[in-house]
Short mmCIF file of C-alpha atoms in Angstrom, two decimals:
data_model
loop_
_atom_site.label_atom_id
_atom_site.label_comp_id
_atom_site.label_asym_id
_atom_site.label_seq_id
_atom_site.Cartn_x
_atom_site.Cartn_y
_atom_site.Cartn_z
CA MET A 25 155.62 11.95 215.43
CA PRO A 26 153.37 13.83 213.05
CA LEU A 27 150.92 11.84 211.06
CA ILE A 28 151.36 11.82 207.27
CA PRO A 29 148.03 12.13 205.58
CA GLU A 30 147.23 9.12 203.61
CA GLU A 31 147.39 9.61 199.85
CA PRO A 32 143.99 9.32 198.26
CA GLN A 33 143.51 6.32 196.11
CA ILE A 34 142.83 7.05 192.44
CA HIS A 35 140.37 4.66 190.92
CA GLU A 36 141.09 3.48 187.46
CA LYS A 37 137.94 4.80 185.84
CA ALA A 38 138.62 8.35 187.13
CA GLN A 39 142.01 8.52 185.53
CA GLY A 40 142.54 10.66 182.42
CA PRO A 41 143.60 9.42 179.03
CA ARG A 42 146.77 7.47 179.01
CA ALA A 43 149.71 9.17 177.48
CA THR A 44 151.19 5.84 176.43
CA PRO A 45 148.98 2.97 175.34
CA ALA A 46 149.63 -0.52 176.47
CA SER A 47 151.36 -1.37 173.22
CA GLY A 48 154.01 1.24 173.90
CA ARG A 49 153.04 3.60 170.98
CA THR A 50 152.47 7.28 171.62
CA ALA A 51 148.75 8.21 171.47
CA PRO A 52 147.84 10.93 168.94
CA THR A 53 147.13 14.36 170.35
CA PRO A 54 143.37 14.92 170.51
CA ARG A 55 142.13 17.41 167.81
CA PRO A 56 139.90 20.27 168.96
CA VAL A 57 136.26 20.08 167.98
CA PRO A 58 135.62 22.75 165.31
CA GLY A 59 133.02 25.31 166.29
CA PRO A 60 130.73 27.24 163.94
CA ARG A 61 132.67 28.98 161.19
CA PRO A 62 132.53 32.76 161.14
CA ALA A 63 130.87 34.33 158.11
CA ALA A 64 133.31 34.98 155.31
CA PRO A 65 133.95 38.68 154.67
CA PRO A 66 132.39 39.97 151.46
CA ARG A 67 134.59 40.25 148.44
CA PRO A 68 135.68 43.73 147.41
CA GLY A 69 133.14 45.26 145.09
CA ARG A 70 130.46 42.67 145.84
CA PRO A 71 127.65 43.07 148.37
CA GLY A 72 127.54 40.83 151.32
CA PRO A 73 124.87 38.18 151.84
CA ALA A 74 121.35 39.61 151.80
CA ARG A 75 119.55 39.70 155.09
CA PRO A 76 116.37 37.66 155.21
CA VAL A 77 113.21 39.73 154.91
CA ALA A 78 110.16 39.04 157.03
CA PRO A 79 107.16 37.79 155.03
CA ALA A 80 105.10 40.91 155.78
CA GLN A 81 107.93 43.18 154.67
CA ARG A 82 108.54 41.08 151.58
CA ALA A 83 104.89 41.35 150.57
CA SER A 84 104.88 45.10 150.98
CA ARG A 85 108.10 45.44 148.98
CA ASP A 86 106.73 43.23 146.20
CA THR A 87 103.59 45.34 146.04
CA ALA A 88 105.61 48.56 145.88
CA ALA A 89 107.88 47.11 143.20
CA LYS A 90 105.02 46.27 140.83
CA PRO A 91 104.57 49.00 138.20
CA ALA A 92 101.20 50.64 137.76
CA PRO A 93 99.15 49.13 134.93
CA SER A 94 99.36 50.97 131.65
CA GLY A 95 98.07 50.63 128.14
CA PRO A 96 94.66 49.16 127.29
CA ALA A 97 94.35 47.45 130.66
CA ALA A 98 94.55 50.75 132.54
CA ALA A 99 91.27 52.54 133.04
CA ALA A 100 91.23 55.81 131.12
CA PRO A 101 89.86 58.79 133.01
CA ALA A 102 86.30 59.58 131.97
CA ARG A 103 85.81 62.84 130.07
CA SER A 104 83.40 65.06 131.98
CA ALA A 105 80.34 66.29 130.09
CA PRO A 106 80.22 70.02 129.36
CA GLN A 107 77.83 72.30 131.19
CA ILE A 108 74.84 73.25 129.04
CA GLN A 109 73.31 76.74 129.04
CA LEU A 110 70.06 77.47 127.24
CA ILE A 111 69.22 80.98 126.04
CA PRO A 112 65.60 81.14 124.84
CA ALA A 113 65.42 82.76 121.40
CA THR A 114 63.34 82.67 118.23
CA PRO A 115 64.95 81.61 114.97
CA ASP A 116 65.11 85.27 113.93
CA GLY A 117 66.81 86.31 117.17
CA ALA A 118 69.05 83.28 117.76
CA LEU A 119 72.05 84.74 115.90
CA ASP A 120 71.88 88.01 117.84
CA ALA A 121 71.63 86.04 121.10
CA ALA A 122 74.70 84.02 120.10
CA GLU A 123 76.64 87.22 119.33
CA GLU A 124 75.72 88.62 122.73
CA ALA A 125 76.81 85.37 124.39
CA VAL A 126 80.19 85.58 122.63
CA ASP A 127 80.67 89.16 123.79
CA LEU A 128 79.92 88.16 127.39
CA LEU A 129 82.38 85.25 127.15
CA LEU A 130 85.18 87.51 125.90
CA ASP A 131 84.38 90.15 128.52
CA SER A 132 84.60 87.48 131.24
CA GLY A 133 88.15 86.56 130.21
CA ARG A 134 87.72 83.85 127.60
CA THR A 135 90.20 84.07 124.75
CA PRO A 136 88.73 84.24 121.22
CA GLY A 137 90.36 80.94 120.31
CA ASP A 138 88.29 79.22 123.01
CA VAL A 139 84.99 79.83 121.19
CA LEU A 140 83.30 78.04 118.30
CA VAL A 141 79.95 79.32 116.95
CA VAL A 142 77.66 77.03 114.92
CA THR A 143 74.57 78.10 112.98
CA THR A 144 71.74 75.89 111.72
CA GLY A 145 70.22 78.37 109.25
CA GLU A 146 71.96 81.10 107.31
CA PRO A 147 75.74 81.22 107.93
CA HIS A 148 77.21 83.94 110.07
CA PRO A 149 78.30 87.00 107.99
CA TRP A 150 81.93 86.44 109.07
CA ALA A 151 81.87 82.87 107.70
CA THR A 152 80.34 84.08 104.42
CA HIS A 153 83.05 86.74 104.08
CA GLU A 154 85.95 84.42 104.85
CA LEU A 155 84.67 81.67 102.55
CA SER A 156 84.80 84.18 99.71
CA PHE A 157 88.59 83.86 99.85
CA GLY A 158 88.42 80.11 99.42
CA ASP A 159 87.84 77.02 101.50
CA ALA A 160 91.55 76.56 102.27
CA ALA A 161 91.97 80.07 103.68
CA TYR A 162 88.79 79.68 105.72
CA TRP A 163 89.92 76.45 107.41
CA ALA A 164 93.44 77.79 107.86
CA GLN A 165 91.98 80.35 110.26
CA HIS A 166 90.22 77.51 112.08
CA ASP A 167 93.50 75.61 112.43
CA ALA A 168 95.31 78.72 113.70
CA GLY A 169 92.93 78.74 116.66
CA ASP A 170 93.54 82.36 117.61
CA ASP A 171 90.07 83.83 116.93
CA VAL A 172 86.37 83.00 117.28
CA PHE A 173 85.48 80.59 114.50
CA TYR A 174 82.05 80.51 112.83
CA THR A 175 80.75 77.50 110.94
CA ASP A 176 77.44 75.85 110.10
CA VAL A 177 75.68 72.55 110.58
CA ALA A 178 77.14 71.14 107.36
CA ALA A 179 80.76 71.58 108.51
CA VAL A 180 80.60 71.25 112.30
CA ASP A 181 81.86 67.67 112.14
CA ARG A 182 85.09 69.02 110.63
CA ALA A 183 85.63 71.57 113.40
CA ALA A 184 87.96 70.71 116.24
CA SER A 185 86.95 70.79 119.91
CA ARG A 186 87.03 74.11 121.76
CA ALA A 187 86.40 75.04 125.34
CA VAL A 188 83.07 76.74 124.53
CA VAL A 189 80.66 76.00 121.70
CA VAL A 190 77.76 78.37 120.98
CA VAL A 191 74.91 77.08 118.81
CA ALA A 192 72.44 79.43 117.17
CA LEU A 193 69.24 77.66 116.10
CA ASN A 194 68.55 80.34 113.52
CA GLY A 195 66.62 78.19 111.09
CA GLY A 196 66.78 74.83 109.43
CA ASP A 197 64.54 71.84 109.93
CA GLU A 198 64.26 69.47 112.88
CA ALA A 199 66.94 67.24 111.36
CA ALA A 200 69.42 70.12 111.49
CA ALA A 201 68.96 70.59 115.23
CA ALA A 202 69.04 66.83 115.83
CA THR A 203 72.36 66.68 113.96
CA VAL A 204 74.14 69.77 115.24
CA LEU A 205 73.33 69.61 118.96
CA PRO A 206 74.94 66.21 119.71
CA LEU A 207 77.97 67.15 117.58
CA ALA A 208 78.28 70.51 119.31
CA ARG A 209 78.11 68.84 122.72
CA SER A 210 80.90 66.45 121.71
CA ARG A 211 83.05 69.41 120.58
CA ALA A 212 82.49 71.49 123.75
CA GLY A 213 85.21 71.10 126.35
CA THR A 214 83.55 72.83 129.31
CA LEU A 215 80.49 74.78 128.14
CA LEU A 216 77.78 74.44 125.49
CA ILE A 217 75.48 77.44 124.95
CA VAL A 218 72.37 76.92 122.85
CA CYS A 219 70.32 79.89 121.61
CA GLY A 220 66.92 78.73 120.44
CA ASP A 221 63.54 77.26 121.30
CA PRO A 222 63.81 75.47 124.69
CA GLN A 223 61.28 72.81 123.71
CA ARG A 224 63.22 72.03 120.56
CA VAL A 225 66.50 71.82 122.48
CA ASN A 226 65.04 69.59 125.20
CA SER A 227 63.60 67.22 122.61
CA VAL A 228 67.12 66.61 121.29
CA LEU A 229 69.36 66.86 124.35
CA GLY A 230 66.79 65.61 126.86
CA ALA A 231 64.66 67.24 129.51
CA GLY A 232 66.42 69.03 132.32
CA VAL A 233 68.73 71.04 130.07
#
């Protein structure tokens, strides 16, 4: 007769959980272990959670986000000094040299309103003529800024800056030159032309002019 294979013996410790405890009560169904919760979807109209930023990226973003300094703490760009041109001339010929310099400036494309002419001796005939109509009318032409303006050492501190300032050392004492040349340089935007004695000019503005 055929042999019936012997049933394997099941040891007690290998058995699964008992459906019915010894007391006869039904054992509770085991609850599943909760895994990690999925991220909640963002609410409508609100951005989702921000992604973490690497430290290097965060530093670069913080640097880019900082506004550039302004106000007194910001370094103001330095104003460049004007170029200085010296035209040797005697006191008697300084005014004629200044007139010739103005003509060359206008011929080269400068507009009349770019030029201010200052005298240290007798005023330019144009200034004398215009002042005959009164001080207010004279300075009104200066404020209009549409023509060459002529003034003297006594009023140069009232004149506004212009691109080119021409100084005619056509007289006056040493104090006049010492006063007018620094003021004229401060009023000149790009070019200062001085018509006069080179030694006198160098003693005021410094050697190498």
